[in-house]
Amino acid sequence: MSTTTTLITGIGSLVTNDPGQGAGPLGLLTEAAVVVDGGTVAWVGPAAQAPAADERFDAGGRALLPGFVDSHAHLVFAGDRTAEFNARMSGQAYSAGGIRTTVAATRAASDAELEANLARFVREAVRQGTTTIECKSGYGLTVEDEARALRIAAGYTPETTYLGAHVVAPEYAEDPAGYVELVTGEMLDACAPHARWVDVFCEKGAFDGDQARAVLTAGIEKGLTPRVHANQLTYGPGVQLAVELGAASADHCTHLTDEDVAALAGSATVATLLPGAEFSTRAEYPSGRRLLDAGAVVALSTDCNPGSSFTSSMAFCIAVAVREMGMTPDEAVWAATAGGARALRRSDVGTVTVGARADLLLLEAPSHVHLAYRPGVPLTAAVWRAGVREV
């Protein structure tokens, strides 16, 4: 079947994330062009050498980069937690227990309501340049509710994560061991067919190291690949467990020992940093600089959820990472694109290279640096997902 080819020309600055293709780690090209053939990138290079194509799009000197890869989000839920956020900003501390408020609202919602919310958040993310998004369960905490969350999420992304071990379900408050048994047994059986990943909130107030190990090991035996909510609120075993079990990512990584940093640097586990959570809880930011200097691979993601990080803006996360976490604009943009792809073990997204999926973000700016330089300003000029323009 023939496809239409499109030449995007007049690109003032192109982030390819291929150092062999352009300058620096971002593989930066100037006065560049890209040819899209169907859903993939067919050619990349200087605009003066661009081949002919069926259609032509003039970028007008703007910057083009890979679409953002948001590898950590919680989008299947109902209600919000405005009152909790307001109280926290007025002096209350954040704890893991607030998740139960969303659990009650999510259980009471219909499938149609949950899907409508999810679709709205995905559209919101795409409008801001996100072209790949991971989505977790975790707000149902029953066999039926966790399974339906993943079924709904799978209609919008292949990157679905089973997070039955978000917190202990309220019915099991006095029997956490019984809940772990449910999560690793009947609930896992119902959810595994709809998930690619298994996750656990390894944290005080959620699941300890032994419980987290049981959850992740059971998921691995069902063919799921682990990722871990690790070391967000306190120092703990989450990062070491993630590395030991070959998790794709350890997410949050706020409180790290030198041993934790060394473990991440010496492994294939990506340190996924979620600055929206620290921003929204007035907590200490993780140090991107410390991880990068040690040689760890770092990703940035939104952690979009109604309790601790109700943002879908990857551009916001880039700006905060540069301002508060010691990252350069180049490092933050890489982390939000290629880094997210690494955290999802994807080689087809996060780059603008021949054969990659044509997921592209055109900025209303001459350089990717404007994502940090102009915080809070809507800079999306156009977005393509798999070669289809959606914005």
mmCIF file of C-alpha atoms in Angstrom:
data_model
loop_
_atom_site.group_PDB
_atom_site.id
_atom_site.type_symbol
_atom_site.label_atom_id
_atom_site.label_comp_id
_atom_site.label_asym_id
_atom_site.label_seq_id
_atom_site.Cartn_x
_atom_site.Cartn_y
_atom_site.Cartn_z
ATOM 1 C CA MET A 1 0.000 0.000 0.000
ATOM 2 C CA SER A 2 1.462 3.354 -0.991
ATOM 3 C CA THR A 3 1.878 6.109 1.571
ATOM 4 C CA THR A 4 2.177 9.860 1.342
ATOM 5 C CA THR A 5 5.594 11.338 2.001
ATOM 6 C CA THR A 6 5.953 14.722 3.684
ATOM 7 C CA LEU A 7 9.016 16.964 3.653
ATOM 8 C CA ILE A 8 9.341 19.143 6.744
ATOM 9 C CA THR A 9 11.803 21.817 5.731
ATOM 10 C CA GLY A 10 12.952 25.158 7.066
ATOM 11 C CA ILE A 11 13.812 23.654 10.469
ATOM 12 C CA GLY A 12 16.016 26.177 12.243
ATOM 13 C CA SER A 13 17.202 23.716 14.884
ATOM 14 C CA LEU A 14 16.603 19.955 14.905
ATOM 15 C CA VAL A 15 17.099 17.732 17.963
ATOM 16 C CA THR A 16 17.731 14.199 16.683
ATOM 17 C CA ASN A 17 19.174 12.635 19.881
ATOM 18 C CA ASP A 18 21.709 10.928 17.640
ATOM 19 C CA PRO A 19 25.255 12.210 18.341
ATOM 20 C CA GLY A 20 26.419 10.603 15.102
ATOM 21 C CA GLN A 21 24.018 12.759 13.142
ATOM 22 C CA GLY A 22 24.704 16.190 14.604
ATOM 23 C CA ALA A 23 26.379 18.195 17.343
ATOM 24 C CA GLY A 24 26.572 17.065 20.972
ATOM 25 C CA PRO A 25 24.455 14.463 22.774
ATOM 26 C CA LEU A 26 21.323 15.932 21.187
ATOM 27 C CA GLY A 27 22.676 15.377 17.673
ATOM 28 C CA LEU A 28 21.716 18.957 16.909
ATOM 29 C CA LEU A 29 21.346 20.029 13.276
ATOM 30 C CA THR A 30 20.683 23.526 11.965
ATOM 31 C CA GLU A 31 18.885 24.473 8.738
ATOM 32 C CA ALA A 32 17.621 20.902 8.608
ATOM 33 C CA ALA A 33 14.846 18.911 7.013
ATOM 34 C CA VAL A 34 13.004 15.664 7.741
ATOM 35 C CA VAL A 35 11.066 13.390 5.403
ATOM 36 C CA VAL A 36 8.170 11.409 6.868
ATOM 37 C CA ASP A 37 6.923 8.355 4.984
ATOM 38 C CA GLY A 38 3.679 7.066 6.441
ATOM 39 C CA GLY A 39 4.285 6.702 10.149
ATOM 40 C CA THR A 40 8.093 6.692 10.160
ATOM 41 C CA VAL A 41 11.035 9.000 9.564
ATOM 42 C CA ALA A 42 12.518 8.247 6.136
ATOM 43 C CA TRP A 43 15.263 10.867 5.833
ATOM 44 C CA VAL A 44 17.049 13.441 8.013
ATOM 45 C CA GLY A 45 19.690 15.959 6.978
ATOM 46 C CA PRO A 46 20.517 19.448 5.688
ATOM 47 C CA ALA A 47 17.554 21.177 4.084
ATOM 48 C CA ALA A 48 19.634 21.934 0.982
ATOM 49 C CA GLN A 49 20.025 18.187 0.350
ATOM 50 C CA ALA A 50 16.448 17.140 1.056
ATOM 51 C CA PRO A 51 14.818 14.772 -1.445
ATOM 52 C CA ALA A 52 11.485 15.454 -3.063
ATOM 53 C CA ALA A 53 8.272 14.423 -1.309
ATOM 54 C CA ASP A 54 4.545 14.367 -2.030
ATOM 55 C CA GLU A 55 3.816 17.163 0.418
ATOM 56 C CA ARG A 56 5.815 19.974 1.974
ATOM 57 C CA PHE A 57 5.604 21.653 5.358
ATOM 58 C CA ASP A 58 7.652 24.781 6.068
ATOM 59 C CA ALA A 59 8.784 24.953 9.698
ATOM 60 C CA GLY A 60 9.632 28.616 9.252
ATOM 61 C CA GLY A 61 12.912 28.485 11.168
ATOM 62 C CA ARG A 62 11.356 26.918 14.258
ATOM 63 C CA ALA A 63 12.872 24.148 16.384
ATOM 64 C CA LEU A 64 11.819 20.527 15.855
ATOM 65 C CA LEU A 65 12.440 17.736 18.338
ATOM 66 C CA PRO A 66 11.152 14.245 19.124
ATOM 67 C CA GLY A 67 7.785 14.166 20.836
ATOM 68 C CA PHE A 68 8.030 13.925 24.602
ATOM 69 C CA VAL A 69 8.016 10.417 26.095
ATOM 70 C CA ASP A 70 6.182 10.530 29.423
ATOM 71 C CA SER A 71 7.105 7.235 31.070
ATOM 72 C CA HIS A 72 5.258 7.707 34.376
ATOM 73 C CA ALA A 73 1.605 8.767 34.637
ATOM 74 C CA HIS A 74 -1.530 7.773 36.560
ATOM 75 C CA LEU A 75 -4.461 8.758 34.340
ATOM 76 C CA VAL A 76 -7.288 6.295 35.064
ATOM 77 C CA PHE A 77 -9.100 7.876 37.984
ATOM 78 C CA ALA A 78 -12.154 9.891 38.967
ATOM 79 C CA GLY A 79 -12.513 13.034 41.039
ATOM 80 C CA ASP A 80 -9.692 15.275 42.169
ATOM 81 C CA ARG A 81 -7.993 16.251 45.410
ATOM 82 C CA THR A 82 -8.246 20.017 45.342
ATOM 83 C CA ALA A 83 -9.021 20.189 49.054
ATOM 84 C CA GLU A 84 -5.979 18.062 49.910
ATOM 85 C CA PHE A 85 -3.704 20.222 47.739
ATOM 86 C CA ASN A 86 -5.090 23.382 49.312
ATOM 87 C CA ALA A 87 -4.503 21.992 52.800
ATOM 88 C CA ARG A 88 -0.975 20.931 51.908
ATOM 89 C CA MET A 89 -0.143 24.366 50.536
ATOM 90 C CA SER A 90 -1.530 25.718 53.791
ATOM 91 C CA GLY A 91 0.811 23.662 55.933
ATOM 92 C CA GLN A 92 -0.228 19.999 56.064
ATOM 93 C CA ALA A 93 2.384 17.357 55.234
ATOM 94 C CA TYR A 94 2.032 14.971 52.294
ATOM 95 C CA SER A 95 1.754 11.234 52.950
ATOM 96 C CA ALA A 96 1.019 8.161 50.825
ATOM 97 C CA GLY A 97 -2.396 7.715 52.450
ATOM 98 C CA GLY A 98 -4.201 10.362 50.399
ATOM 99 C CA ILE A 99 -4.425 7.921 47.501
ATOM 100 C CA ARG A 100 -7.404 6.298 49.233
ATOM 101 C CA THR A 101 -9.548 9.368 48.486
ATOM 102 C CA THR A 102 -9.067 8.794 44.767
ATOM 103 C CA VAL A 103 -9.677 5.063 45.203
ATOM 104 C CA ALA A 104 -13.174 5.739 46.544
ATOM 105 C CA ALA A 105 -14.046 8.085 43.670
ATOM 106 C CA THR A 106 -12.603 5.748 41.052
ATOM 107 C CA ARG A 107 -14.503 2.731 42.312
ATOM 108 C CA ALA A 108 -17.744 4.708 42.170
ATOM 109 C CA ALA A 109 -17.179 5.890 38.579
ATOM 110 C CA SER A 110 -18.495 4.141 35.489
ATOM 111 C CA ASP A 111 -16.258 2.806 32.729
ATOM 112 C CA ALA A 112 -17.477 5.617 30.494
ATOM 113 C CA GLU A 113 -16.548 8.252 33.063
ATOM 114 C CA LEU A 114 -13.084 6.820 33.568
ATOM 115 C CA GLU A 115 -12.456 6.595 29.831
ATOM 116 C CA ALA A 116 -13.678 10.147 29.253
ATOM 117 C CA ASN A 117 -11.254 11.419 31.893
ATOM 118 C CA LEU A 118 -8.379 9.414 30.426
ATOM 119 C CA ALA A 119 -9.111 10.632 26.896
ATOM 120 C CA ARG A 120 -9.176 14.229 28.128
ATOM 121 C CA PHE A 121 -5.803 13.920 29.837
ATOM 122 C CA VAL A 122 -4.213 12.221 26.824
ATOM 123 C CA ARG A 123 -5.481 15.008 24.542
ATOM 124 C CA GLU A 124 -4.151 17.569 26.997
ATOM 125 C CA ALA A 125 -0.727 15.913 26.985
ATOM 126 C CA VAL A 126 -0.602 15.644 23.188
ATOM 127 C CA ARG A 127 -1.432 19.342 22.832
ATOM 128 C CA GLN A 128 1.710 20.011 24.867
ATOM 129 C CA GLY A 129 3.943 17.766 22.771
ATOM 130 C CA THR A 130 3.718 14.358 24.463
ATOM 131 C CA THR A 131 3.491 11.604 21.864
ATOM 132 C CA THR A 132 4.145 8.511 24.017
ATOM 133 C CA ILE A 133 2.638 8.087 27.470
ATOM 134 C CA GLU A 134 2.706 5.321 30.052
ATOM 135 C CA CYS A 135 -0.410 4.746 32.150
ATOM 136 C CA LYS A 136 -0.746 2.905 35.462
ATOM 137 C CA SER A 137 -3.643 1.329 37.282
ATOM 138 C CA GLY A 138 -3.651 1.692 41.054
ATOM 139 C CA TYR A 139 -6.800 3.586 41.966
ATOM 140 C CA GLY A 140 -9.146 0.604 42.072
ATOM 141 C CA LEU A 141 -7.364 -1.858 44.376
ATOM 142 C CA THR A 142 -9.913 -4.612 43.711
ATOM 143 C CA VAL A 143 -9.561 -7.349 41.124
ATOM 144 C CA GLU A 144 -12.357 -5.928 38.974
ATOM 145 C CA ASP A 145 -11.362 -2.270 39.277
ATOM 146 C CA GLU A 146 -7.674 -2.825 38.559
ATOM 147 C CA ALA A 147 -8.467 -4.985 35.529
ATOM 148 C CA ARG A 148 -10.927 -2.475 34.089
ATOM 149 C CA ALA A 149 -8.433 0.375 34.569
ATOM 150 C CA LEU A 150 -5.877 -1.487 32.489
ATOM 151 C CA ARG A 151 -8.420 -2.467 29.833
ATOM 152 C CA ILE A 152 -9.396 1.190 29.470
ATOM 153 C CA ALA A 153 -5.781 2.391 29.434
ATOM 154 C CA ALA A 154 -4.818 -0.173 26.782
ATOM 155 C CA GLY A 155 -7.158 1.572 24.363
ATOM 156 C CA TYR A 156 -4.922 4.646 24.494
ATOM 157 C CA THR A 157 -1.377 3.376 24.972
ATOM 158 C CA PRO A 158 0.549 0.100 24.761
ATOM 159 C CA GLU A 159 2.541 1.225 27.821
ATOM 160 C CA THR A 160 0.203 -0.034 30.540
ATOM 161 C CA THR A 161 1.411 -0.765 34.063
ATOM 162 C CA TYR A 162 -0.192 -2.949 36.716
ATOM 163 C CA LEU A 163 0.006 -1.041 40.003
ATOM 164 C CA GLY A 164 -2.293 -3.006 42.272
ATOM 165 C CA ALA A 165 0.413 -2.406 44.888
ATOM 166 C CA HIS A 166 -0.129 1.358 45.033
ATOM 167 C CA VAL A 167 -1.286 1.318 48.664
ATOM 168 C CA VAL A 168 -2.975 -1.363 50.732
ATOM 169 C CA ALA A 169 -6.689 -1.409 49.896
ATOM 170 C CA PRO A 170 -8.844 -0.007 52.718
ATOM 171 C CA GLU A 171 -10.579 -3.377 53.201
ATOM 172 C CA TYR A 172 -7.196 -4.888 54.030
ATOM 173 C CA ALA A 173 -5.978 -2.144 56.377
ATOM 174 C CA GLU A 174 -5.582 -4.695 59.177
ATOM 175 C CA ASP A 175 -4.326 -7.451 56.883
ATOM 176 C CA PRO A 176 -1.595 -6.101 54.564
ATOM 177 C CA ALA A 177 -0.225 -9.618 54.051
ATOM 178 C CA GLY A 178 -3.613 -10.671 52.764
ATOM 179 C CA TYR A 179 -3.627 -7.772 50.312
ATOM 180 C CA VAL A 180 -0.176 -8.687 49.012
ATOM 181 C CA GLU A 181 -1.502 -12.214 48.487
ATOM 182 C CA LEU A 182 -4.396 -10.792 46.453
ATOM 183 C CA VAL A 183 -2.100 -8.535 44.411
ATOM 184 C CA THR A 184 0.262 -11.405 43.606
ATOM 185 C CA GLY A 185 -2.540 -13.891 42.940
ATOM 186 C CA GLU A 186 -6.063 -13.329 41.674
ATOM 187 C CA MET A 187 -5.583 -9.637 40.886
ATOM 188 C CA LEU A 188 -2.377 -10.284 38.951
ATOM 189 C CA ASP A 189 -4.061 -13.071 36.986
ATOM 190 C CA ALA A 190 -6.844 -10.688 35.932
ATOM 191 C CA CYS A 191 -4.533 -7.776 35.121
ATOM 192 C CA ALA A 192 -1.490 -9.348 33.462
ATOM 193 C CA PRO A 193 -3.190 -9.858 30.074
ATOM 194 C CA HIS A 194 -3.761 -6.088 29.838
ATOM 195 C CA ALA A 195 -0.357 -4.892 31.078
ATOM 196 C CA ARG A 196 3.244 -4.691 29.905
ATOM 197 C CA TRP A 197 4.724 -3.602 33.240
ATOM 198 C CA VAL A 198 4.382 -4.313 36.963
ATOM 199 C CA ASP A 199 5.017 -1.560 39.516
ATOM 200 C CA VAL A 200 4.959 -1.150 43.299
ATOM 201 C CA PHE A 201 5.043 1.853 45.633
ATOM 202 C CA CYS A 202 7.964 0.807 47.849
ATOM 203 C CA GLU A 203 7.629 3.381 50.598
ATOM 204 C CA LYS A 204 6.744 3.941 54.227
ATOM 205 C CA GLY A 205 2.940 3.956 54.337
ATOM 206 C CA ALA A 206 2.718 1.715 51.279
ATOM 207 C CA PHE A 207 4.833 -1.470 50.811
ATOM 208 C CA ASP A 208 8.099 -2.458 52.453
ATOM 209 C CA GLY A 209 11.016 -4.124 50.698
ATOM 210 C CA ASP A 210 9.873 -7.712 51.271
ATOM 211 C CA GLN A 211 6.335 -6.966 50.127
ATOM 212 C CA ALA A 212 7.619 -5.085 47.075
ATOM 213 C CA ARG A 213 9.905 -7.973 46.166
ATOM 214 C CA ALA A 214 6.965 -10.407 46.337
ATOM 215 C CA VAL A 215 4.840 -8.195 44.062
ATOM 216 C CA LEU A 216 7.555 -7.632 41.470
ATOM 217 C CA THR A 217 8.690 -11.262 41.442
ATOM 218 C CA ALA A 218 5.121 -12.452 40.890
ATOM 219 C CA GLY A 219 4.735 -9.992 38.020
ATOM 220 C CA ILE A 220 7.982 -11.127 36.431
ATOM 221 C CA GLU A 221 6.777 -14.736 36.576
ATOM 222 C CA LYS A 222 3.687 -13.617 34.641
ATOM 223 C CA GLY A 223 5.845 -12.050 31.921
ATOM 224 C CA LEU A 224 5.633 -8.433 33.096
ATOM 225 C CA THR A 225 8.711 -6.213 33.330
ATOM 226 C CA PRO A 226 9.226 -4.358 36.623
ATOM 227 C CA ARG A 227 9.454 -0.677 37.387
ATOM 228 C CA VAL A 228 9.443 0.747 40.914
ATOM 229 C CA HIS A 229 8.201 3.806 42.786
ATOM 230 C CA ALA A 230 11.439 4.138 44.745
ATOM 231 C CA ASN A 231 12.850 6.398 47.455
ATOM 232 C CA GLN A 232 10.329 9.215 47.079
ATOM 233 C CA LEU A 233 9.504 10.153 50.653
ATOM 234 C CA THR A 234 12.359 8.529 52.565
ATOM 235 C CA TYR A 235 15.536 6.531 52.123
ATOM 236 C CA GLY A 236 14.608 2.906 51.538
ATOM 237 C CA PRO A 237 15.221 -0.314 49.622
ATOM 238 C CA GLY A 238 13.344 0.628 46.432
ATOM 239 C CA VAL A 239 16.281 1.615 44.226
ATOM 240 C CA GLN A 240 18.414 -1.373 45.213
ATOM 241 C CA LEU A 241 15.462 -3.699 44.619
ATOM 242 C CA ALA A 242 14.819 -2.155 41.209
ATOM 243 C CA VAL A 243 18.417 -2.680 40.137
ATOM 244 C CA GLU A 244 18.577 -6.205 41.550
ATOM 245 C CA LEU A 245 15.455 -7.302 39.677
ATOM 246 C CA GLY A 246 16.425 -5.596 36.417
ATOM 247 C CA ALA A 247 13.659 -3.018 36.522
ATOM 248 C CA ALA A 248 13.378 -0.736 33.528
ATOM 249 C CA SER A 249 13.223 2.263 35.833
ATOM 250 C CA ALA A 250 13.360 3.408 39.420
ATOM 251 C CA ASP A 251 11.012 6.374 39.652
ATOM 252 C CA HIS A 252 11.242 9.423 41.958
ATOM 253 C CA CYS A 253 14.789 8.741 43.307
ATOM 254 C CA THR A 254 14.536 11.695 45.666
ATOM 255 C CA HIS A 255 16.376 10.253 48.684
ATOM 256 C CA LEU A 256 19.464 8.372 47.503
ATOM 257 C CA THR A 257 22.525 7.085 49.299
ATOM 258 C CA ASP A 258 25.859 6.964 47.521
ATOM 259 C CA GLU A 259 25.274 3.217 47.158
ATOM 260 C CA ASP A 260 21.933 3.857 45.461
ATOM 261 C CA VAL A 261 23.519 6.248 42.977
ATOM 262 C CA ALA A 262 26.314 3.798 42.240
ATOM 263 C CA ALA A 263 23.823 0.975 41.727
ATOM 264 C CA LEU A 264 21.853 3.012 39.203
ATOM 265 C CA ALA A 265 25.010 4.151 37.403
ATOM 266 C CA GLY A 266 26.214 0.569 37.106
ATOM 267 C CA SER A 267 22.960 -0.823 35.764
ATOM 268 C CA ALA A 268 20.485 -0.549 32.892
ATOM 269 C CA THR A 269 17.804 0.756 35.274
ATOM 270 C CA VAL A 270 16.846 4.330 34.369
ATOM 271 C CA ALA A 271 16.462 6.915 37.138
ATOM 272 C CA THR A 272 13.151 8.582 36.278
ATOM 273 C CA LEU A 273 12.805 11.918 38.027
ATOM 274 C CA LEU A 274 9.373 13.440 38.624
ATOM 275 C CA PRO A 275 9.804 17.085 39.631
ATOM 276 C CA GLY A 276 6.080 17.788 39.495
ATOM 277 C CA ALA A 277 5.695 15.742 42.662
ATOM 278 C CA GLU A 278 8.252 17.768 44.603
ATOM 279 C CA PHE A 279 6.808 21.004 43.248
ATOM 280 C CA SER A 280 3.295 20.024 44.340
ATOM 281 C CA THR A 281 4.292 18.742 47.774
ATOM 282 C CA ARG A 282 6.938 21.344 48.624
ATOM 283 C CA ALA A 283 9.412 18.519 49.048
ATOM 284 C CA GLU A 284 13.127 18.332 48.372
ATOM 285 C CA TYR A 285 13.928 17.910 44.669
ATOM 286 C CA PRO A 286 16.019 14.959 43.495
ATOM 287 C CA SER A 287 19.468 15.823 42.188
ATOM 288 C CA GLY A 288 19.678 15.210 38.485
ATOM 289 C CA ARG A 289 23.235 16.541 38.533
ATOM 290 C CA ARG A 290 24.400 13.942 41.054
ATOM 291 C CA LEU A 291 22.949 11.086 39.006
ATOM 292 C CA LEU A 292 24.256 12.360 35.681
ATOM 293 C CA ASP A 293 27.739 12.998 37.030
ATOM 294 C CA ALA A 294 27.798 9.419 38.326
ATOM 295 C CA GLY A 295 26.891 8.089 34.874
ATOM 296 C CA ALA A 296 23.266 7.091 35.485
ATOM 297 C CA VAL A 297 20.706 7.367 32.718
ATOM 298 C CA VAL A 298 18.069 9.937 33.696
ATOM 299 C CA ALA A 299 14.521 10.363 32.415
ATOM 300 C CA LEU A 300 12.010 13.107 33.198
ATOM 301 C CA SER A 301 8.288 12.459 33.463
ATOM 302 C CA THR A 302 5.208 14.195 34.791
ATOM 303 C CA ASP A 303 3.854 11.675 37.330
ATOM 304 C CA CYS A 304 0.477 13.136 36.333
ATOM 305 C CA ASN A 305 -1.953 12.137 39.090
ATOM 306 C CA PRO A 306 -4.655 13.889 41.103
ATOM 307 C CA GLY A 307 -2.836 13.832 44.427
ATOM 308 C CA SER A 308 0.825 14.761 44.245
ATOM 309 C CA SER A 309 1.527 16.011 40.703
ATOM 310 C CA PHE A 310 -1.531 17.127 38.764
ATOM 311 C CA THR A 311 0.334 18.302 35.670
ATOM 312 C CA SER A 312 0.581 16.812 32.188
ATOM 313 C CA SER A 313 3.214 19.309 31.045
ATOM 314 C CA MET A 314 6.585 17.818 30.170
ATOM 315 C CA ALA A 315 7.792 21.327 29.308
ATOM 316 C CA PHE A 316 7.076 22.356 32.895
ATOM 317 C CA CYS A 317 9.093 19.400 34.163
ATOM 318 C CA ILE A 318 12.006 20.378 31.902
ATOM 319 C CA ALA A 319 11.979 23.933 33.250
ATOM 320 C CA VAL A 320 11.898 22.753 36.877
ATOM 321 C CA ALA A 321 14.672 20.209 36.266
ATOM 322 C CA VAL A 322 16.883 22.963 34.872
ATOM 323 C CA ARG A 323 16.056 25.468 37.610
ATOM 324 C CA GLU A 324 15.958 23.159 40.637
ATOM 325 C CA MET A 325 17.736 19.884 39.839
ATOM 326 C CA GLY A 326 21.048 20.972 38.360
ATOM 327 C CA MET A 327 20.362 19.800 34.807
ATOM 328 C CA THR A 328 21.318 21.719 31.689
ATOM 329 C CA PRO A 329 18.621 22.468 29.102
ATOM 330 C CA ASP A 330 20.193 19.896 26.756
ATOM 331 C CA GLU A 331 20.209 17.230 29.481
ATOM 332 C CA ALA A 332 16.621 17.945 30.462
ATOM 333 C CA VAL A 333 15.341 17.783 26.880
ATOM 334 C CA TRP A 334 17.211 14.509 26.320
ATOM 335 C CA ALA A 335 15.750 13.109 29.536
ATOM 336 C CA ALA A 336 12.215 14.074 28.475
ATOM 337 C CA THR A 337 12.567 12.395 25.081
ATOM 338 C CA ALA A 338 15.301 9.773 24.687
ATOM 339 C CA GLY A 339 15.461 9.225 28.453
ATOM 340 C CA GLY A 340 11.768 8.420 28.624
ATOM 341 C CA ALA A 341 12.185 6.038 25.701
ATOM 342 C CA ARG A 342 14.991 4.251 27.586
ATOM 343 C CA ALA A 343 12.734 3.975 30.635
ATOM 344 C CA LEU A 344 10.144 2.247 28.442
ATOM 345 C CA ARG A 345 12.806 0.198 26.656
ATOM 346 C CA ARG A 346 11.745 1.678 23.344
ATOM 347 C CA SER A 347 14.132 2.367 20.472
ATOM 348 C CA ASP A 348 11.463 3.580 18.037
ATOM 349 C CA VAL A 349 10.566 6.783 19.904
ATOM 350 C CA GLY A 350 12.521 9.602 21.518
ATOM 351 C CA THR A 351 14.703 10.216 18.452
ATOM 352 C CA VAL A 352 14.395 11.762 14.998
ATOM 353 C CA THR A 353 16.337 9.173 13.041
ATOM 354 C CA VAL A 354 15.657 7.068 9.963
ATOM 355 C CA GLY A 355 13.279 4.261 10.861
ATOM 356 C CA ALA A 356 12.001 5.878 14.058
ATOM 357 C CA ARG A 357 8.319 6.544 14.558
ATOM 358 C CA ALA A 358 7.470 9.974 13.189
ATOM 359 C CA ASP A 359 6.609 11.485 16.575
ATOM 360 C CA LEU A 360 7.569 15.123 16.259
ATOM 361 C CA LEU A 361 7.137 18.352 18.209
ATOM 362 C CA LEU A 362 7.529 21.710 16.487
ATOM 363 C CA LEU A 363 8.114 24.592 18.891
ATOM 364 C CA GLU A 364 6.970 28.159 18.508
ATOM 365 C CA ALA A 365 10.600 29.015 19.186
ATOM 366 C CA PRO A 366 13.966 28.864 17.402
ATOM 367 C CA SER A 367 15.597 26.504 19.922
ATOM 368 C CA HIS A 368 14.754 23.670 22.315
ATOM 369 C CA VAL A 369 16.377 25.775 25.056
ATOM 370 C CA HIS A 370 13.215 27.908 25.099
ATOM 371 C CA LEU A 371 11.443 25.068 26.921
ATOM 372 C CA ALA A 372 13.420 26.098 30.006
ATOM 373 C CA TYR A 373 14.100 29.697 28.989
ATOM 374 C CA ARG A 374 10.373 30.560 28.695
ATOM 375 C CA PRO A 375 8.719 28.567 31.496
ATOM 376 C CA GLY A 376 4.946 28.447 31.511
ATOM 377 C CA VAL A 377 4.622 29.762 27.947
ATOM 378 C CA PRO A 378 2.696 27.526 25.508
ATOM 379 C CA LEU A 379 5.290 26.816 22.833
ATOM 380 C CA THR A 380 3.651 23.996 20.867
ATOM 381 C CA ALA A 381 3.316 24.939 17.206
ATOM 382 C CA ALA A 382 2.563 21.454 15.793
ATOM 383 C CA VAL A 383 2.616 17.806 16.887
ATOM 384 C CA TRP A 384 2.793 14.679 14.733
ATOM 385 C CA ARG A 385 2.170 11.184 16.112
ATOM 386 C CA ALA A 386 3.195 8.326 13.854
ATOM 387 C CA GLY A 387 3.260 10.814 10.981
ATOM 388 C CA VAL A 388 -0.241 12.154 11.580
ATOM 389 C CA ARG A 389 -0.502 15.784 12.540
ATOM 390 C CA GLU A 390 -2.651 16.060 15.685
ATOM 391 C CA VAL A 391 -1.948 19.663 16.693
#
